[in-house]
Amino acid sequence: MVSPVLANILLDELDKELERRSHAFCRYADDVQIYVRSQRAGERVLASITRFLERTLRLQVNYAKSAVARSGERTFLGYRIRGRAQARLGIAPESVKRAKDTIRRITRRTRGVSLDRVLSEVRTFTDGWVGYFWVARTPSVFQALDEWVRRRLRCYQWKQGKTPRRRARELRKAGAGPWLAWGMAYDGPGLWRAAGSPALTRALPNAKLTHLGFHSLHDRDQALAAG
């Protein structure tokens, strides 16, 4: 892997060669995708461009990462192309998985830091993530991730309650009846299941999370798309 600046210098001739051949392509640093109409054409172009890189530019090709495949099966800078008749950008599943892995680390229940700090770190990450991926125009992905992050935050808050008495008191303050509050606190489901329950959703509703500083991924995506 070379730096983007050095790659742009080394691969400027590749861009010119691809343009000379009238290929549709996209390149960032040393990562490039070339779009053709068929598997056979792809194999032919891969072979000829590999020769050009190795013989003309004297560069080494990473064969392990080079392949001919449908556009939807490959990712590029975290995106993938969806559809065939009307192609559109989508977010690669691997990108969503990496985002969830990062949020899991931030909201790890054994961290022992305040909910305010967790919210601040989540907000910093998700604002940047949405700012990068909003051009994919996939509101369902942002909405699903939104709901998942909120549940992680409720799970973190429930863990912070520490004792059943304290948890029951918080549910009572949120308006839960005594039987529900004490039942959830003393004999309720596990943390993750509890975080998805109506009782915890009521104790820490979306509006309260927003007041505490959570930025909805879906709302931010829609705002960027609109404007």
mmCIF file of N, CA, C and O in Angstrom, residues 145-212:
data_model
loop_
_atom_site.group_PDB
_atom_site.id
_atom_site.type_symbol
_atom_site.label_atom_id
_atom_site.label_comp_id
_atom_site.label_asym_id
_atom_site.label_seq_id
_atom_site.Cartn_x
_atom_site.Cartn_y
_atom_site.Cartn_z
ATOM 1 N N LEU A 145 -29.533 1.156 11.531
ATOM 2 C CA LEU A 145 -28.379 1.388 12.392
ATOM 3 C C LEU A 145 -28.751 2.338 13.523
ATOM 4 O O LEU A 145 -28.281 2.187 14.661
ATOM 5 N N ASP A 146 -29.600 3.314 13.221
ATOM 6 C CA ASP A 146 -30.115 4.244 14.223
ATOM 7 C C ASP A 146 -30.756 3.489 15.386
ATOM 8 O O ASP A 146 -30.442 3.729 16.557
ATOM 9 N N GLU A 147 -31.660 2.588 15.062
ATOM 10 C CA GLU A 147 -32.394 1.829 16.079
ATOM 11 C C GLU A 147 -31.445 0.941 16.877
ATOM 12 O O GLU A 147 -31.589 0.793 18.096
ATOM 13 N N TRP A 148 -30.478 0.363 16.186
ATOM 14 C CA TRP A 148 -29.518 -0.511 16.860
ATOM 15 C C TRP A 148 -28.652 0.285 17.839
ATOM 16 O O TRP A 148 -28.393 -0.169 18.970
ATOM 17 N N VAL A 149 -28.191 1.470 17.428
ATOM 18 C CA VAL A 149 -27.351 2.296 18.307
ATOM 19 C C VAL A 149 -28.152 2.732 19.537
ATOM 20 O O VAL A 149 -27.649 2.703 20.664
ATOM 21 N N ARG A 150 -29.396 3.135 19.335
ATOM 22 C CA ARG A 150 -30.227 3.535 20.481
ATOM 23 C C ARG A 150 -30.374 2.381 21.479
ATOM 24 O O ARG A 150 -30.341 2.582 22.691
ATOM 25 N N ARG A 151 -30.548 1.188 20.960
ATOM 26 C CA ARG A 151 -30.677 0.033 21.858
ATOM 27 C C ARG A 151 -29.382 -0.204 22.615
ATOM 28 O O ARG A 151 -29.402 -0.554 23.800
ATOM 29 N N ARG A 152 -28.238 -0.029 21.948
ATOM 30 C CA ARG A 152 -26.948 -0.160 22.627
ATOM 31 C C ARG A 152 -26.838 0.865 23.755
ATOM 32 O O ARG A 152 -26.344 0.553 24.843
ATOM 33 N N LEU A 153 -27.297 2.084 23.532
ATOM 34 C CA LEU A 153 -27.224 3.126 24.548
ATOM 35 C C LEU A 153 -28.150 2.822 25.727
ATOM 36 O O LEU A 153 -27.793 3.044 26.884
ATOM 37 N N ARG A 154 -29.338 2.311 25.440
ATOM 38 C CA ARG A 154 -30.255 1.925 26.524
ATOM 39 C C ARG A 154 -29.668 0.772 27.339
ATOM 40 O O ARG A 154 -29.804 0.724 28.563
ATOM 41 N N CYS A 155 -29.012 -0.142 26.633
ATOM 42 C CA CYS A 155 -28.361 -1.261 27.307
ATOM 43 C C CYS A 155 -27.267 -0.741 28.249
ATOM 44 O O CYS A 155 -27.117 -1.218 29.377
ATOM 45 N N TYR A 156 -26.523 0.251 27.773
ATOM 46 C CA TYR A 156 -25.451 0.829 28.581
ATOM 47 C C TYR A 156 -26.035 1.508 29.816
ATOM 48 O O TYR A 156 -25.512 1.368 30.925
ATOM 49 N N GLN A 157 -27.126 2.249 29.638
ATOM 50 C CA GLN A 157 -27.747 2.920 30.780
ATOM 51 C C GLN A 157 -28.292 1.910 31.790
ATOM 52 O O GLN A 157 -28.160 2.098 33.000
ATOM 53 N N TRP A 158 -28.917 0.837 31.309
ATOM 54 C CA TRP A 158 -29.469 -0.181 32.197
ATOM 55 C C TRP A 158 -28.363 -0.833 33.026
ATOM 56 O O TRP A 158 -28.531 -1.096 34.210
ATOM 57 N N LYS A 159 -27.206 -1.056 32.382
ATOM 58 C CA LYS A 159 -26.061 -1.623 33.099
ATOM 59 C C LYS A 159 -25.560 -0.653 34.164
ATOM 60 O O LYS A 159 -25.148 -1.051 35.257
ATOM 61 N N GLN A 160 -25.618 0.642 33.866
ATOM 62 C CA GLN A 160 -25.134 1.641 34.819
ATOM 63 C C GLN A 160 -25.991 1.704 36.077
ATOM 64 O O GLN A 160 -25.566 2.233 37.096
ATOM 65 N N GLY A 161 -27.237 1.189 35.982
ATOM 66 C CA GLY A 161 -28.085 1.178 37.160
ATOM 67 C C GLY A 161 -27.494 0.389 38.310
ATOM 68 O O GLY A 161 -27.777 0.656 39.480
ATOM 69 N N LYS A 162 -26.663 -0.605 37.990
ATOM 70 C CA LYS A 162 -25.889 -1.411 38.934
ATOM 71 C C LYS A 162 -26.759 -2.275 39.856
ATOM 72 O O LYS A 162 -26.639 -3.491 39.856
ATOM 73 N N THR A 163 -27.613 -1.680 40.668
ATOM 74 C CA THR A 163 -28.414 -2.473 41.599
ATOM 75 C C THR A 163 -29.863 -2.525 41.129
ATOM 76 O O THR A 163 -30.367 -1.570 40.532
ATOM 77 N N PRO A 164 -30.568 -3.632 41.412
ATOM 78 C CA PRO A 164 -31.981 -3.716 41.043
ATOM 79 C C PRO A 164 -32.816 -2.584 41.630
ATOM 80 O O PRO A 164 -33.709 -2.058 40.967
ATOM 81 N N ARG A 165 -32.534 -2.190 42.870
ATOM 82 C CA ARG A 165 -33.308 -1.123 43.499
ATOM 83 C C ARG A 165 -33.173 0.191 42.716
ATOM 84 O O ARG A 165 -34.154 0.898 42.476
ATOM 85 N N ARG A 166 -31.943 0.473 42.319
ATOM 86 C CA ARG A 166 -31.712 1.717 41.564
ATOM 87 C C ARG A 166 -32.384 1.649 40.196
ATOM 88 O O ARG A 166 -32.959 2.632 39.737
ATOM 89 N N ARG A 167 -32.320 0.499 39.551
ATOM 90 C CA ARG A 167 -32.959 0.344 38.244
ATOM 91 C C ARG A 167 -34.476 0.502 38.357
ATOM 92 O O ARG A 167 -35.108 1.166 37.528
ATOM 93 N N ALA A 168 -35.048 -0.128 39.374
ATOM 94 C CA ALA A 168 -36.491 -0.019 39.567
ATOM 95 C C ALA A 168 -36.895 1.433 39.839
ATOM 96 O O ALA A 168 -37.922 1.908 39.341
ATOM 97 N N ARG A 169 -36.084 2.144 40.604
ATOM 98 C CA ARG A 169 -36.386 3.546 40.910
ATOM 99 C C ARG A 169 -36.394 4.396 39.640
ATOM 100 O O ARG A 169 -37.264 5.254 39.456
ATOM 101 N N GLU A 170 -35.429 4.123 38.740
ATOM 102 C CA GLU A 170 -35.375 4.877 37.489
ATOM 103 C C GLU A 170 -36.592 4.577 36.611
ATOM 104 O O GLU A 170 -37.144 5.487 35.966
ATOM 105 N N LEU A 171 -37.025 3.331 36.587
ATOM 106 C CA LEU A 171 -38.213 2.989 35.801
ATOM 107 C C LEU A 171 -39.467 3.627 36.393
ATOM 108 O O LEU A 171 -40.353 4.071 35.655
ATOM 109 N N ARG A 172 -39.536 3.670 37.710
ATOM 110 C CA ARG A 172 -40.678 4.304 38.352
ATOM 111 C C ARG A 172 -40.721 5.792 38.028
ATOM 112 O O ARG A 172 -41.787 6.373 37.766
ATOM 113 N N LYS A 173 -39.554 6.437 38.007
ATOM 114 C CA LYS A 173 -39.493 7.860 37.654
ATOM 115 C C LYS A 173 -39.972 8.089 36.228
ATOM 116 O O LYS A 173 -40.521 9.144 35.911
ATOM 117 N N ALA A 174 -39.727 7.093 35.365
ATOM 118 C CA ALA A 174 -40.116 7.221 33.954
ATOM 119 C C ALA A 174 -41.590 6.910 33.742
ATOM 120 O O ALA A 174 -42.086 7.002 32.626
ATOM 121 N N GLY A 175 -42.278 6.526 34.821
ATOM 122 C CA GLY A 175 -43.715 6.295 34.710
ATOM 123 C C GLY A 175 -44.135 4.849 34.672
ATOM 124 O O GLY A 175 -45.322 4.548 34.502
ATOM 125 N N ALA A 176 -43.197 3.919 34.839
ATOM 126 C CA ALA A 176 -43.558 2.501 34.837
ATOM 127 C C ALA A 176 -44.279 2.156 36.133
ATOM 128 O O ALA A 176 -43.965 2.691 37.204
ATOM 129 N N GLY A 177 -45.231 1.247 36.052
ATOM 130 C CA GLY A 177 -45.946 0.809 37.241
ATOM 131 C C GLY A 177 -45.027 0.021 38.162
ATOM 132 O O GLY A 177 -43.991 -0.495 37.738
ATOM 133 N N PRO A 178 -45.400 -0.098 39.427
ATOM 134 C CA PRO A 178 -44.518 -0.775 40.394
ATOM 135 C C PRO A 178 -44.235 -2.230 40.054
ATOM 136 O O PRO A 178 -43.097 -2.683 40.186
ATOM 137 N N TRP A 179 -45.247 -2.972 39.593
ATOM 138 C CA TRP A 179 -45.028 -4.369 39.262
ATOM 139 C C TRP A 179 -44.064 -4.510 38.088
ATOM 140 O O TRP A 179 -43.164 -5.357 38.110
ATOM 141 N N LEU A 180 -44.233 -3.663 37.081
ATOM 142 C CA LEU A 180 -43.339 -3.724 35.915
ATOM 143 C C LEU A 180 -41.938 -3.306 36.305
ATOM 144 O O LEU A 180 -40.950 -3.950 35.938
ATOM 145 N N ALA A 181 -41.821 -2.207 37.062
ATOM 146 C CA ALA A 181 -40.505 -1.689 37.436
ATOM 147 C C ALA A 181 -39.722 -2.695 38.273
ATOM 148 O O ALA A 181 -38.560 -3.004 37.978
ATOM 149 N N TRP A 182 -40.358 -3.236 39.305
ATOM 150 C CA TRP A 182 -39.658 -4.176 40.163
ATOM 151 C C TRP A 182 -39.437 -5.513 39.466
ATOM 152 O O TRP A 182 -38.415 -6.178 39.670
ATOM 153 N N GLY A 183 -40.382 -5.924 38.619
ATOM 154 C CA GLY A 183 -40.203 -7.166 37.881
ATOM 155 C C GLY A 183 -39.042 -7.091 36.904
ATOM 156 O O GLY A 183 -38.237 -8.020 36.797
ATOM 157 N N MET A 184 -38.936 -5.955 36.186
ATOM 158 C CA MET A 184 -37.813 -5.767 35.255
ATOM 159 C C MET A 184 -36.491 -5.718 36.007
ATOM 160 O O MET A 184 -35.477 -6.263 35.572
ATOM 161 N N ALA A 185 -36.479 -5.047 37.139
ATOM 162 C CA ALA A 185 -35.232 -4.832 37.877
ATOM 163 C C ALA A 185 -34.716 -6.105 38.537
ATOM 164 O O ALA A 185 -33.505 -6.358 38.560
ATOM 165 N N TYR A 186 -35.638 -6.907 39.086
ATOM 166 C CA TYR A 186 -35.220 -8.067 39.867
ATOM 167 C C TYR A 186 -35.292 -9.395 39.102
ATOM 168 O O TYR A 186 -34.525 -10.314 39.379
ATOM 169 N N ASP A 187 -36.206 -9.496 38.182
ATOM 170 C CA ASP A 187 -36.394 -10.785 37.522
ATOM 171 C C ASP A 187 -36.628 -10.604 36.023
ATOM 172 O O ASP A 187 -37.356 -11.371 35.405
ATOM 173 N N GLY A 188 -36.040 -9.550 35.468
ATOM 174 C CA GLY A 188 -36.255 -9.241 34.060
ATOM 175 C C GLY A 188 -35.312 -10.006 33.158
ATOM 176 O O GLY A 188 -34.501 -10.824 33.612
ATOM 177 N N PRO A 189 -35.399 -9.770 31.857
ATOM 178 C CA PRO A 189 -34.524 -10.461 30.891
ATOM 179 C C PRO A 189 -33.090 -9.947 30.972
ATOM 180 O O PRO A 189 -32.782 -9.037 31.747
ATOM 181 N N GLY A 190 -32.233 -10.515 30.150
ATOM 182 C CA GLY A 190 -30.846 -10.054 30.093
ATOM 183 C C GLY A 190 -30.754 -8.626 29.594
ATOM 184 O O GLY A 190 -31.740 -8.028 29.150
ATOM 185 N N LEU A 191 -29.559 -8.074 29.661
ATOM 186 C CA LEU A 191 -29.353 -6.661 29.353
ATOM 187 C C LEU A 191 -29.833 -6.292 27.948
ATOM 188 O O LEU A 191 -30.513 -5.283 27.754
ATOM 189 N N TRP A 192 -29.452 -7.103 26.950
ATOM 190 C CA TRP A 192 -29.796 -6.754 25.570
ATOM 191 C C TRP A 192 -31.305 -6.839 25.342
ATOM 192 O O TRP A 192 -31.894 -5.972 24.713
ATOM 193 N N ARG A 193 -31.915 -7.871 25.866
ATOM 194 C CA ARG A 193 -33.374 -8.001 25.731
ATOM 195 C C ARG A 193 -34.079 -6.887 26.493
ATOM 196 O O ARG A 193 -35.076 -6.335 26.034
ATOM 197 N N ALA A 194 -33.575 -6.566 27.658
ATOM 198 C CA ALA A 194 -34.179 -5.488 28.445
ATOM 199 C C ALA A 194 -34.105 -4.162 27.695
ATOM 200 O O ALA A 194 -35.045 -3.357 27.735
ATOM 201 N N ALA A 195 -32.987 -3.952 26.996
ATOM 202 C CA ALA A 195 -32.810 -2.687 26.272
ATOM 203 C C ALA A 195 -33.824 -2.515 25.157
ATOM 204 O O ALA A 195 -34.090 -1.391 24.724
ATOM 205 N N GLY A 196 -34.396 -3.604 24.670
ATOM 206 C CA GLY A 196 -35.396 -3.522 23.618
ATOM 207 C C GLY A 196 -36.819 -3.556 24.134
ATOM 208 O O GLY A 196 -37.767 -3.545 23.340
ATOM 209 N N SER A 197 -36.985 -3.561 25.441
ATOM 210 C CA SER A 197 -38.319 -3.655 26.035
ATOM 211 C C SER A 197 -39.024 -2.298 26.033
ATOM 212 O O SER A 197 -38.380 -1.247 26.051
ATOM 213 N N PRO A 198 -40.354 -2.303 26.038
ATOM 214 C CA PRO A 198 -41.103 -1.035 26.120
ATOM 215 C C PRO A 198 -40.760 -0.238 27.369
ATOM 216 O O PRO A 198 -40.767 0.999 27.345
ATOM 217 N N ALA A 199 -40.463 -0.939 28.476
ATOM 218 C CA ALA A 199 -40.160 -0.229 29.723
ATOM 219 C C ALA A 199 -38.917 0.634 29.588
ATOM 220 O O ALA A 199 -38.900 1.808 29.980
ATOM 221 N N LEU A 200 -37.838 0.072 29.029
ATOM 222 C CA LEU A 200 -36.611 0.859 28.884
ATOM 223 C C LEU A 200 -36.745 1.901 27.779
ATOM 224 O O LEU A 200 -36.140 2.975 27.853
ATOM 225 N N THR A 201 -37.516 1.580 26.748
ATOM 226 C CA THR A 201 -37.755 2.571 25.705
ATOM 227 C C THR A 201 -38.485 3.775 26.284
ATOM 228 O O THR A 201 -38.236 4.917 25.890
ATOM 229 N N ARG A 202 -39.350 3.517 27.234
ATOM 230 C CA ARG A 202 -40.067 4.601 27.901
ATOM 231 C C ARG A 202 -39.166 5.355 28.870
ATOM 232 O O ARG A 202 -39.270 6.568 29.016
ATOM 233 N N ALA A 203 -38.268 4.625 29.533
ATOM 234 C CA ALA A 203 -37.361 5.266 30.481
ATOM 235 C C ALA A 203 -36.317 6.139 29.786
ATOM 236 O O ALA A 203 -35.886 7.160 30.321
ATOM 237 N N LEU A 204 -35.902 5.720 28.605
ATOM 238 C CA LEU A 204 -34.921 6.493 27.830
ATOM 239 C C LEU A 204 -35.422 6.608 26.397
ATOM 240 O O LEU A 204 -34.889 5.977 25.488
ATOM 241 N N PRO A 205 -36.439 7.426 26.183
ATOM 242 C CA PRO A 205 -37.030 7.542 24.846
ATOM 243 C C PRO A 205 -36.098 8.251 23.872
ATOM 244 O O PRO A 205 -35.091 8.858 24.267
ATOM 245 N N ASN A 206 -36.447 8.188 22.605
ATOM 246 C CA ASN A 206 -35.622 8.827 21.579
ATOM 247 C C ASN A 206 -35.428 10.309 21.851
ATOM 248 O O ASN A 206 -34.334 10.860 21.659
ATOM 249 N N ALA A 207 -36.496 10.973 22.304
ATOM 250 C CA ALA A 207 -36.408 12.420 22.566
ATOM 251 C C ALA A 207 -35.389 12.721 23.655
ATOM 252 O O ALA A 207 -34.648 13.713 23.571
ATOM 253 N N LYS A 208 -35.331 11.863 24.684
ATOM 254 C CA LYS A 208 -34.372 12.089 25.761
ATOM 255 C C LYS A 208 -32.947 11.855 25.278
ATOM 256 O O LYS A 208 -32.027 12.597 25.641
ATOM 257 N N LEU A 209 -32.765 10.807 24.451
ATOM 258 C CA LEU A 209 -31.433 10.574 23.890
ATOM 259 C C LEU A 209 -30.982 11.765 23.055
ATOM 260 O O LEU A 209 -29.816 12.169 23.102
ATOM 261 N N THR A 210 -31.900 12.328 22.287
ATOM 262 C CA THR A 210 -31.576 13.515 21.486
ATOM 263 C C THR A 210 -31.211 14.673 22.390
ATOM 264 O O THR A 210 -30.244 15.413 22.131
ATOM 265 N N HIS A 211 -31.970 14.855 23.477
ATOM 266 C CA HIS A 211 -31.682 15.928 24.443
ATOM 267 C C HIS A 211 -30.310 15.744 25.082
ATOM 268 O O HIS A 211 -29.591 16.727 25.337
ATOM 269 N N LEU A 212 -29.920 14.493 25.304
ATOM 270 C CA LEU A 212 -28.620 14.207 25.910
ATOM 271 C C LEU A 212 -27.466 14.357 24.927
ATOM 272 O O LEU A 212 -26.303 14.375 25.342
#
